[in-house]
Amino acid sequence: MVRIPIRVGQQGTWLGADVATFGGLVDGLEHLALVFPGWQGIPLVRLHSECLTGDVFGSARCDCGPQLHEAMGVMRDGGVILYLRQEGRGIGLYNKLDAYRLQDSGMDTFRANRELDFADDPRDYTCAAQMLSALGIDSIRLLSNNPDKAAQLRRNGVDVVERVPTGVYVNEVNRGYLRAKIEIAGHQILDVEELS
């Protein structure tokens, strides 16, 4: 592990995170764990799939960037962010951009995936379970609205004792995207009335 300073929030508060790399993961990708020290008991863990457009460029098409920043903010008291190299819900950056084009023609995000011959959400979280095991963590509080993350972690031997919902980051551009996540993928998003 190596310690790096992470800037969190509008005021630019700096937190130290220990960044862990992993070898021998089932998918062979270069995933990272950002370990924020200080948790007591069962750690809060966020599985965050890489989103170049949202995380780096601040795209309004999704809620990825705001969710990542929220996770870093709540990690002030300690916890772990698993940054998973699963761009575009596992279809890759270029395919995600192709899916955006299809969404611009009226398809929802999941139908666009199917049109490109992908599953609605092909992500496999076995690597996340392996990462947690390597960190010596077998029980977590999961920061997520996605029930599939909890289900897959449980199938891989991780005790998910609580699912902590993330905030709702709705705007005029991503309203349909968030609605599809609820209606098709069963995401448990609070404040659903914001999507009306």
PDB file of C-alpha atoms in Angstrom, residues 14-113:
ATOM      1  CA  TRP A  14      -7.480  16.538   2.355  1.00  0.00           C
ATOM      2  CA  LEU A  15      -7.694  12.970   3.631  1.00  0.00           C
ATOM      3  CA  GLY A  16      -4.975  10.354   3.606  1.00  0.00           C
ATOM      4  CA  ALA A  17      -5.940   7.137   1.866  1.00  0.00           C
ATOM      5  CA  ASP A  18      -3.863   3.988   1.680  1.00  0.00           C
ATOM      6  CA  VAL A  19      -4.104   2.717  -1.892  1.00  0.00           C
ATOM      7  CA  ALA A  20      -3.818  -1.034  -2.354  1.00  0.00           C
ATOM      8  CA  THR A  21      -3.198  -2.873  -5.605  1.00  0.00           C
ATOM      9  CA  PHE A  22      -3.973  -6.537  -6.210  1.00  0.00           C
ATOM     10  CA  GLY A  23      -2.536  -9.374  -8.255  1.00  0.00           C
ATOM     11  CA  GLY A  24      -4.272 -12.575  -9.273  1.00  0.00           C
ATOM     12  CA  LEU A  25      -7.833 -11.272  -9.353  1.00  0.00           C
ATOM     13  CA  VAL A  26     -10.292 -13.406 -11.290  1.00  0.00           C
ATOM     14  CA  ASP A  27     -10.766 -10.836 -14.066  1.00  0.00           C
ATOM     15  CA  GLY A  28      -7.080  -9.853 -14.361  1.00  0.00           C
ATOM     16  CA  LEU A  29      -7.862  -6.111 -14.247  1.00  0.00           C
ATOM     17  CA  GLU A  30      -6.069  -3.391 -12.279  1.00  0.00           C
ATOM     18  CA  HIS A  31      -8.579  -2.507  -9.568  1.00  0.00           C
ATOM     19  CA  LEU A  32      -7.700  -0.330  -6.560  1.00  0.00           C
ATOM     20  CA  ALA A  33      -8.757  -0.135  -2.943  1.00  0.00           C
ATOM     21  CA  LEU A  34      -8.689   3.250  -1.237  1.00  0.00           C
ATOM     22  CA  VAL A  35      -8.503   2.466   2.454  1.00  0.00           C
ATOM     23  CA  PHE A  36      -9.406   5.376   4.718  1.00  0.00           C
ATOM     24  CA  PRO A  37      -8.249   4.600   8.270  1.00  0.00           C
ATOM     25  CA  GLY A  38     -10.324   5.144  11.377  1.00  0.00           C
ATOM     26  CA  TRP A  39     -13.370   2.903  11.130  1.00  0.00           C
ATOM     27  CA  GLN A  40     -14.635   1.139  14.204  1.00  0.00           C
ATOM     28  CA  GLY A  41     -16.243  -2.291  13.868  1.00  0.00           C
ATOM     29  CA  ILE A  42     -17.658  -3.184  10.468  1.00  0.00           C
ATOM     30  CA  PRO A  43     -16.320  -0.883   7.717  1.00  0.00           C
ATOM     31  CA  LEU A  44     -18.390   1.120   5.278  1.00  0.00           C
ATOM     32  CA  VAL A  45     -17.447  -0.038   1.754  1.00  0.00           C
ATOM     33  CA  ARG A  46     -18.291   1.467  -1.621  1.00  0.00           C
ATOM     34  CA  LEU A  47     -17.897  -0.605  -4.787  1.00  0.00           C
ATOM     35  CA  HIS A  48     -17.448   2.070  -7.436  1.00  0.00           C
ATOM     36  CA  SER A  49     -17.204   1.169 -11.094  1.00  0.00           C
ATOM     37  CA  GLU A  50     -14.895   3.413 -13.078  1.00  0.00           C
ATOM     38  CA  CYS A  51     -16.680   6.126 -15.053  1.00  0.00           C
ATOM     39  CA  LEU A  52     -14.302   8.377 -16.952  1.00  0.00           C
ATOM     40  CA  THR A  53     -17.078  10.643 -18.188  1.00  0.00           C
ATOM     41  CA  GLY A  54     -18.658  11.090 -14.741  1.00  0.00           C
ATOM     42  CA  ASP A  55     -15.736  10.696 -12.336  1.00  0.00           C
ATOM     43  CA  VAL A  56     -13.208  12.773 -14.263  1.00  0.00           C
ATOM     44  CA  PHE A  57     -15.143  15.026 -16.645  1.00  0.00           C
ATOM     45  CA  GLY A  58     -18.209  15.592 -14.438  1.00  0.00           C
ATOM     46  CA  SER A  59     -20.744  14.395 -17.019  1.00  0.00           C
ATOM     47  CA  ALA A  60     -24.375  15.025 -16.079  1.00  0.00           C
ATOM     48  CA  ARG A  61     -25.541  11.885 -17.955  1.00  0.00           C
ATOM     49  CA  CYS A  62     -25.051   9.704 -14.877  1.00  0.00           C
ATOM     50  CA  ASP A  63     -24.705   9.964 -11.103  1.00  0.00           C
ATOM     51  CA  CYS A  64     -21.286   8.282 -10.895  1.00  0.00           C
ATOM     52  CA  GLY A  65     -19.126  11.321 -10.145  1.00  0.00           C
ATOM     53  CA  PRO A  66     -21.378  12.634  -7.367  1.00  0.00           C
ATOM     54  CA  GLN A  67     -21.607   9.155  -5.833  1.00  0.00           C
ATOM     55  CA  LEU A  68     -17.814   8.809  -5.823  1.00  0.00           C
ATOM     56  CA  HIS A  69     -17.398  12.213  -4.179  1.00  0.00           C
ATOM     57  CA  GLU A  70     -20.107  11.380  -1.653  1.00  0.00           C
ATOM     58  CA  ALA A  71     -18.288   8.140  -0.797  1.00  0.00           C
ATOM     59  CA  MET A  72     -14.984   9.946  -0.304  1.00  0.00           C
ATOM     60  CA  GLY A  73     -16.739  12.462   1.930  1.00  0.00           C
ATOM     61  CA  VAL A  74     -18.301   9.864   4.213  1.00  0.00           C
ATOM     62  CA  MET A  75     -14.967   8.057   4.451  1.00  0.00           C
ATOM     63  CA  ARG A  76     -13.712  10.828   6.746  1.00  0.00           C
ATOM     64  CA  ASP A  77     -14.554   8.427   9.578  1.00  0.00           C
ATOM     65  CA  GLY A  78     -12.873   5.521   7.815  1.00  0.00           C
ATOM     66  CA  GLY A  79     -13.890   2.943   5.267  1.00  0.00           C
ATOM     67  CA  VAL A  80     -12.947   1.488   1.901  1.00  0.00           C
ATOM     68  CA  ILE A  81     -13.665   2.443  -1.687  1.00  0.00           C
ATOM     69  CA  LEU A  82     -13.052  -0.347  -4.179  1.00  0.00           C
ATOM     70  CA  TYR A  83     -12.440   1.423  -7.486  1.00  0.00           C
ATOM     71  CA  LEU A  84     -13.316  -1.196 -10.078  1.00  0.00           C
ATOM     72  CA  ARG A  85     -12.164  -0.935 -13.691  1.00  0.00           C
ATOM     73  CA  GLN A  86     -15.632  -1.700 -15.065  1.00  0.00           C
ATOM     74  CA  GLU A  87     -16.261   1.303 -17.303  1.00  0.00           C
ATOM     75  CA  GLY A  88     -19.801   1.624 -18.625  1.00  0.00           C
ATOM     76  CA  ARG A  89     -21.245  -1.065 -16.328  1.00  0.00           C
ATOM     77  CA  GLY A  90     -18.628  -3.419 -17.703  1.00  0.00           C
ATOM     78  CA  ILE A  91     -18.950  -2.754 -21.450  1.00  0.00           C
ATOM     79  CA  GLY A  92     -15.943  -0.437 -21.802  1.00  0.00           C
ATOM     80  CA  LEU A  93     -15.538   3.230 -22.640  1.00  0.00           C
ATOM     81  CA  TYR A  94     -16.043   3.117 -26.411  1.00  0.00           C
ATOM     82  CA  ASN A  95     -19.098   0.875 -26.119  1.00  0.00           C
ATOM     83  CA  LYS A  96     -20.480   3.190 -23.439  1.00  0.00           C
ATOM     84  CA  LEU A  97     -20.139   6.117 -25.830  1.00  0.00           C
ATOM     85  CA  ASP A  98     -21.930   4.065 -28.500  1.00  0.00           C
ATOM     86  CA  ALA A  99     -24.666   3.377 -25.939  1.00  0.00           C
ATOM     87  CA  TYR A 100     -24.927   7.127 -25.313  1.00  0.00           C
ATOM     88  CA  ARG A 101     -25.649   7.619 -29.025  1.00  0.00           C
ATOM     89  CA  LEU A 102     -28.444   5.046 -28.806  1.00  0.00           C
ATOM     90  CA  GLN A 103     -29.803   6.725 -25.683  1.00  0.00           C
ATOM     91  CA  ASP A 104     -29.865  10.012 -27.590  1.00  0.00           C
ATOM     92  CA  SER A 105     -32.205   8.296 -30.072  1.00  0.00           C
ATOM     93  CA  GLY A 106     -34.634   7.405 -27.270  1.00  0.00           C
ATOM     94  CA  MET A 107     -33.419   4.101 -25.793  1.00  0.00           C
ATOM     95  CA  ASP A 108     -32.876   3.708 -22.083  1.00  0.00           C
ATOM     96  CA  THR A 109     -29.422   2.703 -20.848  1.00  0.00           C
ATOM     97  CA  PHE A 110     -30.277  -0.999 -20.552  1.00  0.00           C
ATOM     98  CA  ARG A 111     -31.961  -1.299 -23.941  1.00  0.00           C
ATOM     99  CA  ALA A 112     -28.922   0.427 -25.461  1.00  0.00           C
ATOM    100  CA  ASN A 113     -26.685  -2.241 -23.901  1.00  0.00           C
TER     101      ASN A 113
END
